[in-house]
XYZ file of C-alpha atoms in Angstrom:
330
model
C -17.543 -0.316 0.190
C -17.397 2.051 3.205
C -18.977 5.439 2.657
C -15.664 7.262 3.181
C -14.334 5.623 0.012
C -17.332 6.735 -2.054
C -18.028 10.193 -0.636
C -15.120 12.005 -2.278
C -14.648 9.923 -5.432
C -16.069 12.508 -7.825
C -13.983 15.347 -6.414
C -10.794 13.265 -6.416
C -11.275 11.950 -9.939
C -12.033 15.451 -11.192
C -8.856 16.869 -9.679
C -6.816 13.891 -10.905
C -8.081 14.561 -14.396
C -7.064 18.227 -14.158
C -3.619 17.337 -12.815
C -2.967 14.831 -15.611
C -4.510 16.840 -18.433
C -2.353 17.435 -21.490
C -1.178 15.947 -24.759
C 1.580 13.471 -25.403
C 2.102 9.775 -24.739
C 3.238 10.194 -21.131
C 0.117 12.098 -20.063
C -2.042 9.489 -21.752
C -0.292 6.578 -20.049
C -0.598 8.313 -16.674
C -4.341 8.734 -17.143
C -4.442 5.035 -18.027
C -2.407 4.114 -14.955
C -4.695 5.875 -12.483
C -7.777 4.419 -14.176
C -9.200 7.494 -15.882
C -8.750 5.990 -19.373
C -8.323 2.603 -20.988
C -5.470 1.724 -23.347
C -7.299 3.357 -26.257
C -7.875 6.627 -24.401
C -11.564 5.972 -23.728
C -12.669 7.469 -20.392
C -13.138 4.900 -17.625
C -13.801 4.799 -13.897
C -11.182 2.251 -12.810
C -9.485 4.379 -10.157
C -9.596 1.774 -7.385
C -10.335 2.520 -3.748
C -8.664 5.975 -3.678
C -7.968 5.230 -0.029
C -5.231 7.754 0.694
C -6.856 10.894 -0.754
C -10.199 9.904 0.764
C -8.547 9.745 4.183
C -7.045 13.205 3.713
C -10.403 14.700 2.811
C -12.366 12.901 5.504
C -9.998 13.920 8.286
C -9.793 17.494 7.019
C -13.563 17.832 6.696
C -14.327 16.293 10.072
C -11.793 18.558 11.798
C -13.170 21.730 10.234
C -11.321 22.333 6.948
C -12.949 22.926 3.584
C -12.495 20.318 0.884
C -11.057 22.958 -1.441
C -8.235 23.521 1.033
C -7.324 19.852 1.331
C -8.063 18.561 -2.191
C -4.763 19.498 -3.883
C -2.656 17.791 -1.213
C -4.987 14.770 -1.259
C -4.588 14.362 -5.013
C -0.853 15.049 -4.765
C -0.657 12.139 -2.329
C -2.570 9.874 -4.721
C -0.190 10.828 -7.520
C 2.812 9.970 -5.341
C 1.193 6.603 -4.648
C 0.658 6.143 -8.379
C 4.252 7.025 -9.235
C 5.496 4.479 -6.699
C 3.352 1.734 -8.222
C 4.700 2.351 -11.718
C 8.250 1.922 -10.453
C 7.370 -0.982 -8.139
C 5.859 -2.933 -11.028
C 9.086 -2.474 -12.983
C 11.261 -3.604 -10.085
C 9.044 -6.595 -9.231
C 8.327 -7.431 -12.884
C 4.604 -7.476 -12.075
C 2.734 -7.579 -15.361
C -0.680 -6.525 -14.051
C -1.997 -3.758 -11.820
C -5.612 -3.936 -10.601
C -6.429 -6.492 -13.281
C -5.023 -4.421 -16.163
C -1.628 -4.530 -17.915
C 1.043 -2.682 -15.937
C 2.401 0.471 -17.551
C 5.835 -1.002 -18.316
C 4.280 -3.871 -20.296
C 2.593 -1.334 -22.585
C 5.271 1.315 -23.153
C 8.437 -0.506 -22.090
C 10.625 -0.094 -19.027
C 12.388 3.078 -20.182
C 9.230 5.061 -20.904
C 7.539 3.677 -17.790
C 10.382 5.134 -15.713
C 9.829 8.466 -17.448
C 6.089 8.219 -16.777
C 6.701 7.577 -13.092
C 9.120 10.485 -12.885
C 6.586 12.801 -14.517
C 3.858 11.661 -12.140
C 6.151 12.472 -9.206
C 6.722 15.994 -10.545
C 3.006 16.523 -11.149
C 2.284 15.332 -7.612
C 4.487 18.019 -6.111
C 3.051 20.685 -8.408
C -0.467 19.672 -7.396
C 0.280 19.563 -3.655
C 1.798 23.044 -3.768
C -1.671 24.386 -4.487
C -2.604 23.401 -0.931
C 0.333 24.862 0.991
C 4.132 24.700 1.224
C 3.737 22.911 4.580
C 1.589 20.192 3.020
C 4.100 19.798 0.205
C 6.984 19.491 2.668
C 5.062 16.769 4.514
C 4.388 14.931 1.274
C 8.058 15.107 0.260
C 9.106 13.671 3.641
C 6.644 10.804 3.254
C 7.858 10.136 -0.294
C 11.467 9.932 0.863
C 10.473 7.528 3.625
C 8.445 5.369 1.221
C 11.391 5.093 -1.190
C 13.694 4.118 1.689
C 11.200 1.397 2.579
C 11.184 0.084 -0.973
C 14.976 0.032 -0.928
C 14.947 -2.044 2.269
C 12.357 -4.405 0.827
C 14.583 -5.132 -2.165
C 17.633 -5.516 0.068
C 15.760 -8.048 2.225
C 15.465 -10.358 -0.789
C 19.129 -11.259 -0.327
C 19.212 -12.151 3.391
C 17.171 -13.445 6.291
C 15.355 -10.788 8.300
C 13.546 -10.529 11.610
C 9.909 -9.642 12.184
C 10.991 -6.346 13.757
C 13.010 -5.482 10.654
C 10.033 -6.320 8.483
C 7.644 -4.154 10.502
C 10.114 -1.274 10.368
C 10.267 -1.661 6.592
C 6.485 -1.660 6.081
C 6.198 1.377 8.359
C 8.107 3.107 5.572
C 7.074 1.401 2.337
C 3.345 1.155 3.109
C 2.889 3.177 6.262
C 4.582 6.411 5.221
C 1.854 7.446 2.789
C -0.957 6.282 5.065
C 0.451 8.274 7.986
C 0.853 11.182 5.620
C -2.823 10.951 4.630
C -3.988 11.386 8.213
C -1.428 14.102 8.867
C -2.299 16.080 5.730
C -5.927 16.126 6.823
C -4.959 17.487 10.223
C -2.593 19.994 8.647
C -5.362 21.321 6.379
C -7.592 21.750 9.434
C -4.883 23.511 11.439
C -5.103 21.173 14.434
C -2.558 21.334 17.232
C 0.532 19.179 17.577
C -1.048 16.731 19.996
C -3.889 15.926 17.617
C -1.529 15.654 14.653
C 0.609 13.238 16.650
C -2.462 11.111 17.384
C -3.390 11.177 13.706
C 0.095 10.011 12.758
C -0.025 7.136 15.269
C -3.462 6.195 13.953
C -1.957 6.061 10.472
C 0.878 3.854 11.674
C -1.512 1.299 13.171
C -3.745 1.337 10.093
C -0.707 0.925 7.840
C 0.487 -2.159 9.705
C -2.963 -3.769 9.738
C -3.408 -2.977 6.037
C -0.060 -4.462 4.967
C -0.245 -7.591 7.123
C -3.717 -8.301 5.747
C -2.241 -7.852 2.266
C 0.474 -10.357 3.184
C -2.166 -12.862 4.292
C -4.033 -12.440 1.024
C -0.833 -12.992 -0.953
C -0.684 -16.545 0.412
C -4.177 -17.562 1.524
C -6.342 -15.277 -0.617
C -8.970 -16.900 -2.781
C -8.070 -16.840 -6.441
C -11.649 -16.114 -7.547
C -11.515 -12.887 -5.553
C -7.910 -11.849 -6.083
C -7.417 -12.931 -9.644
C -4.263 -14.751 -8.566
C -3.609 -18.214 -7.213
C -3.320 -18.963 -3.528
C 0.339 -18.954 -2.557
C 1.253 -16.408 -5.215
C 3.667 -14.503 -2.975
C 5.504 -17.733 -2.196
C 5.609 -18.594 -5.873
C 7.328 -15.245 -6.511
C 9.675 -15.592 -3.489
C 8.318 -12.466 -1.791
C 9.504 -12.258 1.812
C 6.291 -11.092 3.401
C 5.543 -11.377 7.107
C 4.319 -15.013 7.002
C 7.620 -16.054 5.421
C 9.629 -14.050 7.961
C 7.753 -15.695 10.831
C 8.211 -19.131 9.263
C 11.984 -18.639 9.119
C 11.942 -17.613 12.799
C 9.884 -20.633 13.916
C 11.252 -23.391 11.677
C 13.743 -26.006 12.831
C 17.213 -26.231 11.340
C 16.301 -28.722 8.601
C 13.288 -26.730 7.486
C 15.282 -23.503 7.594
C 17.859 -25.030 5.275
C 15.114 -26.075 2.856
C 13.530 -22.634 3.049
C 16.858 -20.978 2.311
C 17.195 -23.064 -0.841
C 13.698 -22.080 -1.977
C 14.195 -18.377 -1.313
C 17.625 -18.037 -2.892
C 17.262 -16.461 -6.336
C 17.407 -19.218 -8.934
C 17.202 -19.479 -12.696
C 13.526 -20.432 -12.547
C 11.325 -17.323 -12.349
C 8.884 -18.996 -9.943
C 9.016 -21.506 -7.105
C 7.898 -25.004 -8.103
C 4.337 -25.897 -7.132
C 5.348 -28.716 -4.802
C 7.577 -26.283 -2.910
C 4.730 -23.786 -2.592
C 2.552 -26.512 -1.087
C 5.342 -27.517 1.294
C 5.867 -23.941 2.513
C 2.139 -23.477 3.183
C 2.040 -26.788 5.065
C 4.939 -25.673 7.267
C 3.173 -22.353 7.924
C 0.017 -24.183 8.937
C 1.929 -26.533 11.241
C 3.720 -23.656 12.987
C 0.723 -21.366 13.430
C 2.007 -18.615 11.160
C -1.364 -17.671 9.721
C -2.949 -17.406 13.149
C -0.128 -15.175 14.381
C -0.504 -12.829 11.405
C -4.269 -12.655 11.901
C -3.737 -11.876 15.586
C -1.362 -9.068 14.627
C -3.961 -7.576 12.298
C -6.495 -7.600 15.148
C -3.950 -6.056 17.498
C -3.245 -3.151 15.170
C -6.952 -2.650 14.496
C -7.488 -2.415 18.254
C -4.601 0.044 18.505
C -6.083 2.156 15.730
C -9.467 2.150 17.454
C -7.817 3.353 20.644
C -6.026 6.148 18.795
C -9.341 7.263 17.311
C -10.573 8.160 20.781
C -7.768 10.735 21.070
C -8.942 12.654 17.985
C -11.785 15.206 18.268
C -14.076 13.520 15.763
C -17.822 13.469 16.201
C -19.320 10.131 17.256
C -20.639 9.652 13.723
C -17.232 10.360 12.163
C -15.511 8.025 14.598
C -17.978 5.279 13.734
C -17.386 5.782 10.010
C -13.631 5.576 10.495
C -13.992 2.406 12.554
C -16.035 0.895 9.718
C -13.299 1.788 7.236
C -10.536 0.340 9.391
C -12.524 -2.861 9.826
C -13.072 -3.068 6.079
C -9.365 -2.662 5.347
C -8.475 -5.375 7.855
C -11.063 -7.818 6.523
C -10.811 -7.111 2.798
C -10.384 -9.968 0.362
C -8.644 -8.024 -2.423
C-alpha cells in the first residue's frame, strides 16, 4: 500500500468518528458503512483505502497548508463518497460492499435511503468547518457525480459510444477525484493555474482508475476480488470493454450482444453467454485497448504532475500512488 494511503489514516478515521458520532440506528449504520464498526457495533478498522481524503491531505500538506485546515473538507469528501455508495448499492442491487453486507441488505431499502441522505447532510456540515469555498466546491462535485450516475443508469437502455462513456465516468468517478486534488490546492491557497493543473491531474487519474476497475470487473482474479471473472458481464454492466466490443463487433455479433444486454427476466446473464462475450473481446483486442488507455492516462497524469510545485520527493510519492491505482487487483 503506498505511503500516501497510510500516512493520514489515523487522522481521517478520527475525524470520521467525530462526524458520525451520536445515538440512533442511522448513526450506527453509517459507522458500519464506513468501516468504523461491525454489524454489532464493535469498533473495527475496515475503512478501505481512504483514497479521496488522503489525496486532499497530501496535496494540501505538500503545497503548504496545515492538516487541520484541510481535514474537515477531506472527511466531508469521504462522507459524500460514502453516501453515493449507499445509494449506488440500492440502485444496482449490489448485496456486498468491500466484502461485507451492503447497508440496504441490513436495514432495508427505505432506511438505507435515509442513511445515505443523512450522510450527505453530515458531509456538508463537516466540510463547512474548512471553509465556505471548500464546501461550494464539494457541492459542485456532488452534483456532477449524481449527474454521472444518472447517465450511467440511462445508458443501460441504449447503445453508447466510447466518448459518451468517458464523459460519464468523468462525472460519476472523476468528479470526486478531481475535487480531492482541488480541495487540497484550495486549502493551500494556490493560484488558479496550479489549481487548474491539479484538476486536470485528477481527471487523468479518475479515467485511469475507472478503466482499471472496468478491466477488473471482467478479467479480475476471483481469489483477489472475491467475485468471479466476468462478473460485470454477468450483471449486464455496460463498462468500457462492453462499449468497445459493441463498436468493433460485426453486425451478427452486435445483434447477439443486443439480445444479451437487453434487460430480461433472468437476473444474470447465462454462463455460456459470459464466455462468448469474453471470447469476442479477446478476438477483437478489447482488453489490450483498455490497458493501453490506462497507460495513456497514467502518462498524462505524470505529465500534469510536473506542472505542480511539489518537491521531488512528493512527486515521486504521487507517481507511486498513481501507478498503484492503475495496477491494482482489487
